mmCIF file of C-alpha atoms in Angstrom:
data_model
loop_
_atom_site.group_PDB
_atom_site.id
_atom_site.type_symbol
_atom_site.label_atom_id
_atom_site.label_comp_id
_atom_site.label_asym_id
_atom_site.label_seq_id
_atom_site.Cartn_x
_atom_site.Cartn_y
_atom_site.Cartn_z
ATOM 1 C CA UNK J 19 213.833 54.639 163.093
ATOM 2 C CA UNK J 20 216.143 52.687 160.740
ATOM 3 C CA UNK J 21 217.892 51.125 163.732
ATOM 4 C CA UNK J 22 214.569 49.882 165.159
ATOM 5 C CA UNK J 23 213.616 48.292 161.798
ATOM 6 C CA UNK J 24 217.031 46.601 161.534
ATOM 7 C CA UNK J 25 216.669 45.220 165.086
ATOM 8 C CA UNK J 26 213.172 43.911 164.287
ATOM 9 C CA UNK J 27 214.591 42.112 161.219
ATOM 10 C CA UNK J 28 217.559 40.645 163.088
ATOM 11 C CA UNK J 29 215.559 39.492 166.107
ATOM 12 C CA UNK J 30 213.529 36.761 164.299
ATOM 13 C CA UNK J 31 216.661 35.567 162.459
ATOM 14 C CA UNK J 32 218.609 35.357 165.726
ATOM 15 C CA UNK J 33 215.740 33.514 167.412
ATOM 16 C CA UNK J 34 215.557 31.009 164.526
ATOM 17 C CA UNK J 35 219.315 30.440 164.662
ATOM 18 C CA UNK J 36 219.135 29.869 168.425
ATOM 19 C CA UNK J 37 216.316 27.345 168.029
ATOM 20 C CA UNK J 38 218.229 25.456 165.315
ATOM 21 C CA UNK J 39 221.341 25.385 167.480
ATOM 22 C CA UNK J 40 219.385 24.060 170.474
ATOM 23 C CA UNK J 41 217.692 21.439 168.299
ATOM 24 C CA UNK J 42 221.108 20.325 167.044
ATOM 25 C CA UNK J 43 222.465 20.045 170.575
ATOM 26 C CA UNK J 44 219.465 17.952 171.577
ATOM 27 C CA UNK J 45 219.878 15.674 168.545
ATOM 28 C CA UNK J 46 216.790 16.772 166.644
ATOM 29 C CA UNK J 47 217.325 16.993 162.937
ATOM 30 C CA UNK J 48 220.986 16.152 163.247
ATOM 31 C CA UNK J 49 222.442 13.944 160.547
ATOM 32 C CA UNK J 50 223.242 10.362 161.483
ATOM 33 C CA UNK J 51 226.819 9.876 162.660
ATOM 34 C CA UNK J 52 227.807 6.871 160.572
ATOM 35 C CA UNK J 53 226.404 3.423 160.343
ATOM 36 C CA UNK J 54 227.360 0.552 162.567
ATOM 37 C CA UNK J 55 230.404 -1.371 161.448
ATOM 38 C CA UNK J 56 229.648 -4.289 159.139
ATOM 39 C CA UNK J 57 230.940 -7.828 159.441
ATOM 40 C CA UNK J 58 231.777 -9.861 156.297
ATOM 41 C CA UNK J 59 232.790 -13.528 156.097
ATOM 42 C CA UNK J 60 234.957 -14.616 153.179
ATOM 43 C CA UNK J 61 235.356 -18.226 152.104
ATOM 44 C CA UNK J 62 237.717 -17.853 149.122
ATOM 45 C CA UNK J 63 240.394 -15.522 147.802
ATOM 46 C CA UNK J 64 238.315 -13.451 145.370
ATOM 47 C CA UNK J 65 235.631 -12.923 148.022
ATOM 48 C CA UNK J 66 238.239 -11.915 150.616
ATOM 49 C CA UNK J 67 239.845 -9.404 148.239
ATOM 50 C CA UNK J 68 236.443 -7.947 147.296
ATOM 51 C CA UNK J 69 235.352 -7.530 150.924
ATOM 52 C CA UNK J 70 238.679 -5.991 151.945
ATOM 53 C CA UNK J 71 238.594 -3.603 149.006
ATOM 54 C CA UNK J 72 235.020 -2.439 149.647
ATOM 55 C CA UNK J 73 234.909 -2.508 153.470
ATOM 56 C CA UNK J 74 233.972 0.787 155.101
ATOM 57 C CA UNK J 75 236.029 2.269 157.903
ATOM 58 C CA UNK J 76 235.681 0.125 161.019
ATOM 59 C CA UNK J 77 234.306 -2.945 159.212
ATOM 60 C CA UNK J 78 235.603 -6.440 159.963
ATOM 61 C CA UNK J 79 236.374 -8.997 157.280
ATOM 62 C CA UNK J 80 236.474 -12.499 158.760
ATOM 63 C CA UNK J 81 237.826 -15.730 157.302
ATOM 64 C CA UNK J 82 235.149 -18.420 157.061
ATOM 65 C CA UNK J 83 237.776 -21.128 156.524
ATOM 66 C CA UNK J 84 241.367 -21.502 155.394
ATOM 67 C CA UNK J 85 242.013 -19.408 152.273
ATOM 68 C CA UNK J 86 244.853 -20.089 149.858
ATOM 69 C CA UNK J 87 245.583 -17.389 147.276
ATOM 70 C CA UNK J 88 248.084 -18.521 144.669
ATOM 71 C CA UNK J 89 248.910 -15.530 142.495
ATOM 72 C CA UNK J 90 251.226 -17.663 140.354
ATOM 73 C CA UNK J 91 248.193 -19.343 138.761
ATOM 74 C CA UNK J 92 246.891 -17.321 135.794
ATOM 75 C CA UNK J 93 243.345 -16.115 136.462
ATOM 76 C CA UNK J 94 243.383 -17.132 140.135
ATOM 77 C CA UNK J 95 242.542 -13.588 141.185
ATOM 78 C CA UNK J 96 241.541 -10.621 139.090
ATOM 79 C CA UNK J 97 240.384 -7.094 139.718
ATOM 80 C CA UNK J 98 241.720 -6.377 143.212
ATOM 81 C CA UNK J 99 245.420 -6.795 142.746
ATOM 82 C CA UNK J 100 247.993 -4.110 142.497
ATOM 83 C CA UNK J 101 249.729 -3.642 139.203
ATOM 84 C CA UNK J 102 252.516 -5.971 140.351
ATOM 85 C CA UNK J 103 250.427 -8.942 141.402
ATOM 86 C CA UNK J 104 249.947 -8.598 145.157
ATOM 87 C CA UNK J 105 246.933 -7.948 147.355
ATOM 88 C CA UNK J 106 246.676 -4.199 147.458
ATOM 89 C CA UNK J 107 244.691 -1.809 149.678
ATOM 90 C CA UNK J 108 244.898 1.823 148.592
ATOM 91 C CA UNK J 109 243.113 4.554 150.527
ATOM 92 C CA UNK J 110 244.014 7.150 147.890
ATOM 93 C CA UNK J 111 242.471 5.314 144.917
ATOM 94 C CA UNK J 112 240.080 7.895 143.408
ATOM 95 C CA UNK J 113 237.637 5.311 142.022
ATOM 96 C CA UNK J 114 237.442 2.843 144.913
ATOM 97 C CA UNK J 115 239.405 3.934 147.989
ATOM 98 C CA UNK J 116 239.985 1.286 150.630
ATOM 99 C CA UNK J 117 239.346 2.140 154.291
ATOM 100 C CA UNK J 118 240.957 1.222 157.620
ATOM 101 C CA UNK J 119 239.574 -2.163 158.643
ATOM 102 C CA UNK J 120 240.062 -5.328 160.667
ATOM 103 C CA UNK J 121 240.907 -8.717 159.223
ATOM 104 C CA UNK J 122 239.861 -11.475 161.647
ATOM 105 C CA UNK J 123 241.533 -14.793 160.909
ATOM 106 C CA UNK J 124 239.022 -16.522 163.240
ATOM 107 C CA UNK J 125 241.364 -19.466 163.805
ATOM 108 C CA UNK J 126 242.022 -20.010 160.079
ATOM 109 C CA UNK J 127 245.087 -19.728 157.851
ATOM 110 C CA UNK J 128 245.439 -17.178 155.076
ATOM 111 C CA UNK J 129 248.143 -18.190 152.611
ATOM 112 C CA UNK J 130 249.340 -15.847 149.856
ATOM 113 C CA UNK J 131 251.902 -16.828 147.197
ATOM 114 C CA UNK J 132 253.172 -14.230 144.736
ATOM 115 C CA UNK J 133 255.882 -16.127 142.888
ATOM 116 C CA UNK J 134 257.653 -12.845 142.207
ATOM 117 C CA UNK J 135 259.722 -10.120 143.827
ATOM 118 C CA UNK J 136 256.493 -8.474 144.971
ATOM 119 C CA UNK J 137 255.151 -8.495 148.506
ATOM 120 C CA UNK J 138 252.103 -10.494 149.512
ATOM 121 C CA UNK J 139 250.211 -7.463 150.893
ATOM 122 C CA UNK J 140 250.666 -3.779 150.046
ATOM 123 C CA UNK J 141 249.158 -0.887 152.011
ATOM 124 C CA UNK J 142 248.971 2.639 150.600
ATOM 125 C CA UNK J 143 247.141 5.911 151.074
ATOM 126 C CA UNK J 144 246.615 6.084 154.840
ATOM 127 C CA UNK J 145 245.259 2.553 155.298
ATOM 128 C CA UNK J 146 245.561 0.866 158.674
ATOM 129 C CA UNK J 147 244.996 -2.869 158.560
ATOM 130 C CA UNK J 148 244.439 -4.539 161.921
ATOM 131 C CA UNK J 149 244.809 -8.325 161.848
ATOM 132 C CA UNK J 150 243.347 -10.253 164.777
ATOM 133 C CA UNK J 151 242.453 -13.821 165.667
ATOM 134 C CA UNK J 152 239.193 -14.025 167.606
ATOM 135 C CA UNK J 153 239.369 -17.808 168.013
ATOM 136 C CA UNK J 154 239.682 -19.217 171.529
ATOM 137 C CA UNK J 155 242.802 -21.207 170.636
ATOM 138 C CA UNK J 156 244.472 -18.316 168.768
ATOM 139 C CA UNK J 157 245.374 -20.657 165.890
ATOM 140 C CA UNK J 158 244.926 -18.094 163.099
ATOM 141 C CA UNK J 159 247.972 -17.391 160.980
ATOM 142 C CA UNK J 160 249.139 -15.683 157.834
ATOM 143 C CA UNK J 161 251.517 -17.593 155.585
ATOM 144 C CA UNK J 162 253.343 -15.736 152.844
ATOM 145 C CA UNK J 163 255.524 -17.119 150.074
ATOM 146 C CA UNK J 164 257.210 -14.505 147.931
ATOM 147 C CA UNK J 165 260.601 -13.506 146.690
ATOM 148 C CA UNK J 166 259.776 -10.023 147.972
ATOM 149 C CA UNK J 167 258.300 -9.527 151.446
ATOM 150 C CA UNK J 168 255.161 -10.295 153.412
ATOM 151 C CA UNK J 169 253.839 -6.742 154.012
ATOM 152 C CA UNK J 170 254.864 -3.420 152.487
ATOM 153 C CA UNK J 171 253.366 -0.078 153.432
ATOM 154 C CA UNK J 172 253.914 3.592 152.798
ATOM 155 C CA UNK J 173 254.870 5.889 155.684
ATOM 156 C CA UNK J 174 251.249 6.944 156.300
ATOM 157 C CA UNK J 175 249.930 3.377 156.593
ATOM 158 C CA UNK J 176 249.726 1.057 159.570
ATOM 159 C CA UNK J 177 249.725 -2.640 160.256
ATOM 160 C CA UNK J 178 248.555 -3.903 163.651
ATOM 161 C CA UNK J 179 248.965 -7.597 164.477
ATOM 162 C CA UNK J 180 247.106 -8.789 167.556
ATOM 163 C CA UNK J 181 247.550 -12.424 168.570
ATOM 164 C CA UNK J 182 248.382 -13.549 165.036
ATOM 165 C CA UNK J 183 251.111 -15.928 163.915
ATOM 166 C CA UNK J 184 253.094 -15.023 160.803
ATOM 167 C CA UNK J 185 255.089 -17.388 158.608
ATOM 168 C CA UNK J 186 257.083 -16.209 155.649
ATOM 169 C CA UNK J 187 259.230 -18.107 153.191
ATOM 170 C CA UNK J 188 260.857 -17.481 149.854
ATOM 171 C CA UNK J 189 258.749 -18.744 146.967
ATOM 172 C CA UNK J 190 260.488 -21.758 145.442
ATOM 173 C CA UNK J 191 257.914 -22.607 142.774
ATOM 174 C CA UNK J 192 257.009 -25.877 144.435
ATOM 175 C CA UNK J 193 253.691 -24.704 145.850
ATOM 176 C CA UNK J 194 255.161 -23.833 149.258
#
């Protein structure tokens, strides 16, 4: 008698679980699987740094023109720099983690000057930065002037360059 009551109790629960599972397989009531990737266009250094810092995984940040970031000028850029004065993407930052993203030069030049031993770009915390040039003429380029290096990344980070020209020189203080 107890076994029959237990089976009667389990039967509706099993039926409900089966219906929920079938509904999930058919897409009913399932949570959305992530939004479409966003596309941002930056026209100056602070805007570029803000978009790159806040981009969600899979987003593209595109240059809307040539951008020159001179970190030797006091106040040129604030808020999105690493502690040593370089552009910094950190996927492990607990307050505002950066996400893997694409930087599209779109035929423009991105110039970064640090005027120090620091790199121009630093990647940390699992970030993968993919740099592309979607322009027909493939004229996009990154120009770095530093007494450090152009890109630095931890072992768990990645840098992918696809059809992009790189130029790097030592910073001589003359505005390279």
